[in-house]
Coordinates of C-alpha atoms in Angstrom, one line a residue:
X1 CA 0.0 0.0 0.0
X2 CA 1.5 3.5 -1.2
X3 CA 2.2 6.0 1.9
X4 CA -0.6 8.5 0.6
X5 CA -3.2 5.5 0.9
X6 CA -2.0 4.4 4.2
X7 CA -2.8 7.7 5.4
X8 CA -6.0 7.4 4.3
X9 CA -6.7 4.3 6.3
X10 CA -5.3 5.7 9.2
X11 CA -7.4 9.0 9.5
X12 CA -10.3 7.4 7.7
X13 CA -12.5 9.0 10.0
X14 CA -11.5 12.3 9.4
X15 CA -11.6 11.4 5.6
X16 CA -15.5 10.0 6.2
X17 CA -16.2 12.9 8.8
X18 CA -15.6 15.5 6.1
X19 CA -17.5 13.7 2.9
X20 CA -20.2 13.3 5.5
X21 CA -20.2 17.0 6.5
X22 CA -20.1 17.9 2.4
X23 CA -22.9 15.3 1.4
X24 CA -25.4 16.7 3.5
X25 CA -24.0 20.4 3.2
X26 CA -24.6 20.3 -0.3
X27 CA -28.5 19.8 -0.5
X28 CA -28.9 22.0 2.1
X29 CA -26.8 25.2 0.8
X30 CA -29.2 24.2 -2.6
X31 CA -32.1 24.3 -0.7
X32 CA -31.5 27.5 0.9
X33 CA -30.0 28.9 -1.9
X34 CA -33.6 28.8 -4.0
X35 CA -33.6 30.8 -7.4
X36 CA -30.0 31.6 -7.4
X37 CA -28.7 30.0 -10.3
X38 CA -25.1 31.0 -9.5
X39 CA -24.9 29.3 -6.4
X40 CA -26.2 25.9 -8.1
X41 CA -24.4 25.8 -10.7
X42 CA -21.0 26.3 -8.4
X43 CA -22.2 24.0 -6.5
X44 CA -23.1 21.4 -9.5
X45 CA -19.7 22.1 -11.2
X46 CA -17.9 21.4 -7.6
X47 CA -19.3 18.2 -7.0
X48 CA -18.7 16.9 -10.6
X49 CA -15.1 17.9 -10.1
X50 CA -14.8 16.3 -6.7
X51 CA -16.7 13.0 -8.1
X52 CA -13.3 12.6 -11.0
X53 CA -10.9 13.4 -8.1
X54 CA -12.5 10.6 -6.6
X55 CA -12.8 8.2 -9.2
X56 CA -8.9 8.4 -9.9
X57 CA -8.0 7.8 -6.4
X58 CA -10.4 5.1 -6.2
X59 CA -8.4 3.8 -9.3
X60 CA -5.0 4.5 -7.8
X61 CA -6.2 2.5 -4.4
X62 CA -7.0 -0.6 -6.4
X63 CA -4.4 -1.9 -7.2
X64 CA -2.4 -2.0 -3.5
X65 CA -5.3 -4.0 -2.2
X66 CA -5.5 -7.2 -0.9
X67 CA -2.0 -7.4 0.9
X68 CA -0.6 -10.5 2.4
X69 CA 0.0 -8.8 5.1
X70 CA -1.0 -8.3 9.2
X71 CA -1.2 -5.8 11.4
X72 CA 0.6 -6.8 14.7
X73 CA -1.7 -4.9 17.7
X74 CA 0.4 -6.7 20.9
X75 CA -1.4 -4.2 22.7
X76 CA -4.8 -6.8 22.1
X77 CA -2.5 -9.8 21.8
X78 CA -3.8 -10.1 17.9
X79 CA -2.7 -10.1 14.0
X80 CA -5.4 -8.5 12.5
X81 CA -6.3 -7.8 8.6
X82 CA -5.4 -4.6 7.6
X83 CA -7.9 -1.7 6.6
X84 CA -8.6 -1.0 3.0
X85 CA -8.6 2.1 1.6
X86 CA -11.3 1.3 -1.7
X87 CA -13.5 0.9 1.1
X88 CA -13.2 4.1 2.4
X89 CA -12.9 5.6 -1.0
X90 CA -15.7 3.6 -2.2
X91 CA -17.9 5.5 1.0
X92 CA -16.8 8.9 0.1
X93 CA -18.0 8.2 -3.4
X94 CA -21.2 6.7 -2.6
X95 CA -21.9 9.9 -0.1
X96 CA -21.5 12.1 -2.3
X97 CA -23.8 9.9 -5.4
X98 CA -26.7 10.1 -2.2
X99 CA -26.2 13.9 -1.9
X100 CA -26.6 14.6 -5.8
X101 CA -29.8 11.8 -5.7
X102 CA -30.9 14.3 -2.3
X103 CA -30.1 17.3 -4.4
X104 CA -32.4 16.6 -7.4
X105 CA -35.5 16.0 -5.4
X106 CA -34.9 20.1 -4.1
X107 CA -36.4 21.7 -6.8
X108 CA -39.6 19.3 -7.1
X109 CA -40.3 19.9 -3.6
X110 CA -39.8 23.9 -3.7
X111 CA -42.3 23.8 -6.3
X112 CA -44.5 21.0 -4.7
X113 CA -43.8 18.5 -7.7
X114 CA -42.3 15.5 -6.1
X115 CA -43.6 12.4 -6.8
X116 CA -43.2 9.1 -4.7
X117 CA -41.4 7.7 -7.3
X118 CA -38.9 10.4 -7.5
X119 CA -37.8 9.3 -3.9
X120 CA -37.0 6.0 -4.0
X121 CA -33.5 6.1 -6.2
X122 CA -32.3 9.4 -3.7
X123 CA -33.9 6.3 -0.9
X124 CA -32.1 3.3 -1.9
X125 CA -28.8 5.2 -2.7
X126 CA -28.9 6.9 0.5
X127 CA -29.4 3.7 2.4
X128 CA -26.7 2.0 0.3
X129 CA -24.3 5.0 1.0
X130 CA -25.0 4.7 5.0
X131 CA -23.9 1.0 5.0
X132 CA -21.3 1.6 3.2
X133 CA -20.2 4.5 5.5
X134 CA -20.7 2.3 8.4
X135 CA -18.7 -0.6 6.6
X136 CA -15.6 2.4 6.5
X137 CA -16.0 3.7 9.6
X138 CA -15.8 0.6 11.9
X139 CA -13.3 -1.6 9.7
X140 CA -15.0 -4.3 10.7
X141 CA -11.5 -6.8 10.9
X142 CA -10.8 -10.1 11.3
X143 CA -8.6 -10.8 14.5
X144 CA -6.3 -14.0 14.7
X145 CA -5.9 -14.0 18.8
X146 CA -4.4 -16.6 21.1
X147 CA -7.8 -18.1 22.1
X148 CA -9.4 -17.9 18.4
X149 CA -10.7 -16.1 15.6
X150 CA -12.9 -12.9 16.2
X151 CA -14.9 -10.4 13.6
X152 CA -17.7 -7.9 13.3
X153 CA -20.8 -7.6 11.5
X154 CA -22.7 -4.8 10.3
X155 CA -25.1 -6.3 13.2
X156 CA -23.0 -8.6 15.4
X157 CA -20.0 -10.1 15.8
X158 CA -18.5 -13.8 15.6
X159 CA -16.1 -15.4 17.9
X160 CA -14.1 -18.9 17.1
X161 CA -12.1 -20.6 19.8
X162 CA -9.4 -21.9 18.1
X163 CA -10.6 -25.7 19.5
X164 CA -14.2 -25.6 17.2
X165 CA -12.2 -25.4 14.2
X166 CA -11.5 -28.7 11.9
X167 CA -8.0 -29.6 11.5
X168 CA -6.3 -29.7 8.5
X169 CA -8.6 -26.9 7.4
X170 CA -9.3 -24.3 5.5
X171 CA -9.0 -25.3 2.2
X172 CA -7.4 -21.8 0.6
X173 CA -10.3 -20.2 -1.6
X174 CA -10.3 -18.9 -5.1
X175 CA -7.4 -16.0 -4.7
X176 CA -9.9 -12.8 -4.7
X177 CA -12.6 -14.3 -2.8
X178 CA -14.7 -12.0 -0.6
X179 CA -15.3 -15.0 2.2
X180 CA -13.0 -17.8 3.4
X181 CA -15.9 -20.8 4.6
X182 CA -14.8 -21.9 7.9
X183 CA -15.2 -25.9 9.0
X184 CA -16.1 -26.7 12.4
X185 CA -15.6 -29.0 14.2
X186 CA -17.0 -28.6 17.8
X187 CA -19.5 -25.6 16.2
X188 CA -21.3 -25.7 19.8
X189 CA -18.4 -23.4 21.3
X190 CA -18.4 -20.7 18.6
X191 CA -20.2 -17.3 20.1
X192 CA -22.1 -15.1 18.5
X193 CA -23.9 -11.9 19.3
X194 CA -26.2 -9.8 17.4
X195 CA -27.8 -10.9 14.6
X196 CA -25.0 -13.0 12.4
X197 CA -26.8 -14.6 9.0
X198 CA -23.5 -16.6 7.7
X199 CA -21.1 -17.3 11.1
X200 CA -19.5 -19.9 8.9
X201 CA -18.1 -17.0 6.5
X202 CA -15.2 -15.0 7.5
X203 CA -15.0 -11.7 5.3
X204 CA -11.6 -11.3 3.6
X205 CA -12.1 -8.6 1.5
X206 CA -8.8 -6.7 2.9
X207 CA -6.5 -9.5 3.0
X208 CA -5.1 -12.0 0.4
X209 CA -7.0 -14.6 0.9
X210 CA -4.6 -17.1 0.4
X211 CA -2.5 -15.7 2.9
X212 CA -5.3 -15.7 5.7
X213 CA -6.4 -19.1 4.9
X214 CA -2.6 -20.5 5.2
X215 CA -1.9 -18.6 9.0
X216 CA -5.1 -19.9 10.2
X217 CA -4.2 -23.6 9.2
X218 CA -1.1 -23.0 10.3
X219 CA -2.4 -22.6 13.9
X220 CA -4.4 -25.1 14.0
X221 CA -2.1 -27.5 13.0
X222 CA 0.7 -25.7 15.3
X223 CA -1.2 -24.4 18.3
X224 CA 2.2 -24.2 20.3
X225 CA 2.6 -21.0 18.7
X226 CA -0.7 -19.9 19.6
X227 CA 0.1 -17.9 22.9
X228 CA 2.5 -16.1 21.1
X229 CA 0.0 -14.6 18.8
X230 CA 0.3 -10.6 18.6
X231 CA 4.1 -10.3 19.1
X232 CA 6.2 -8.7 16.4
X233 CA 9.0 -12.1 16.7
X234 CA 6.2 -14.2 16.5
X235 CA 4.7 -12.2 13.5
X236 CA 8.4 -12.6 12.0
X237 CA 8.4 -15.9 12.3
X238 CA 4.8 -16.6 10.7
X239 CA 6.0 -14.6 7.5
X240 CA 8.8 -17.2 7.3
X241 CA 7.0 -20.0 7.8
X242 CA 4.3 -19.0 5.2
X243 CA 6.8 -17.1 2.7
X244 CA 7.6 -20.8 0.9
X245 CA 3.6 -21.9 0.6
X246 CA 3.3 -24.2 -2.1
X247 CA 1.6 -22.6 -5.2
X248 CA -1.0 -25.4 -4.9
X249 CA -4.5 -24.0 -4.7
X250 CA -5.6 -26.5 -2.0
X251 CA -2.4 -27.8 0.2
X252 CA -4.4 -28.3 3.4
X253 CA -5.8 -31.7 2.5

């Protein structure tokens, strides 16, 4: 990942904080704004600009994605899957798409010719945009921890003792899968809270998936190494381990 991008995923929330504040800004300075035709069509012209800016960083992000990488946090004792910055991107972008959909209903309802229909894209883009958001904001990782696997949900979260898992699994997925499908063994001791759909499906959008689906076999099948999980030497030492992986789509049989 370039520098410029990991900055982005490190003061995401600023990043979101301010296309949140311009998103809603925008329909509102239109809607206050009325007849003047100046002010819309600065306004118009600024937010097609800012939509290309976009679109070439959220080209430029692209391609560093999907790192087979960690991030070491000993401070929680875990390796966890790094941040992307597409999905932050991909928020801004989607804010600002639900503040253009927001800002072409103004005019109908200044001069009372809304229609339902008219709503429901400026509804559905909104809604999309606010998940989205949420999806950015949060992270929403996947841990590897001493005692097991952990992740988040948009409504929940999922915890895996390390003991409910199958040995001699994962099988590694297709490369750019979204989900790595989990085997358990003992699936009475994994926890969930919330509402969790799919607690067999680990989301690996950040993370090669290769790489994931190696260091959690890995630990299953070395679980000496376990406690050591979170420390930079033991981090070192994983990379090692995992750095000559056979090219073999499914080694884990």
């Amino acid at each position: 990942m370039s520098a410029f991008q990991a900055a982005v995923v490190r003061q995401r929330r600023t990043v979101l904080a301010i296309a949140l504040a311009i998103s809603v800004g925008y329909p509102l300075v239109l809607w206050f704004a009325g007849s003047d035709h100046k002010i819309v069509d600065v306004l118009v012209i600024g937010l097609l600009v800012g939509s290309l800016i976009l679109l070439a960083l959220l080209g430029y992000a692209l391609p560093d994605e999907r790192p087979a990488v960690f991030v070491v946090r000993p401070e929680v004792s875990s390796f966890s899957t790094p941040s992307s910055s597409v999905a932050v991107w991909g928020a801004v972008a989607l804010a600002l798409a639900a503040s253009a959909q927001i800002s072409s209903v103004v005019r109908p309802i200044w001069t009372h010719n809304l229609r339902p229909l008219d709503a429901v894209l400026p509804v559905l883009v909104s809604a999309l945009a606010g998940r989205q958001m949420v999806l950015a904001w949060c992270g929403f990782l996947v841990h590897l921890r001493p005692e097991g696997l952990w992740w988040r949900t948009l409504a929940g979260s999922v915890r895996v003792p390390w003991e409910a898992l199958a040995p001699g699994y994962p099988q590694r997925p297709a490369l750019y899968a979204d989900t790595l499908t989990l085997t358990y063994a003992r699936p009475d001791l994994v926890r969930r809270r919330g509402l969790v759909l799919r607690p067999r499906r680990l989301p690996i959008k950040t993370v090669d998936a290769w790489f994931i689906s190696d260091a959690i076999w890995y630990y299953l099948a070395h679980p000496e190494h376990r406690a050591a999980i979170g420390t930079e030497a033991e981090y070192r030492r994983l990379l090692d381990v995992l750095r000559d992986r056979p090219a073999d789509p499914a080694p884990h049989g």
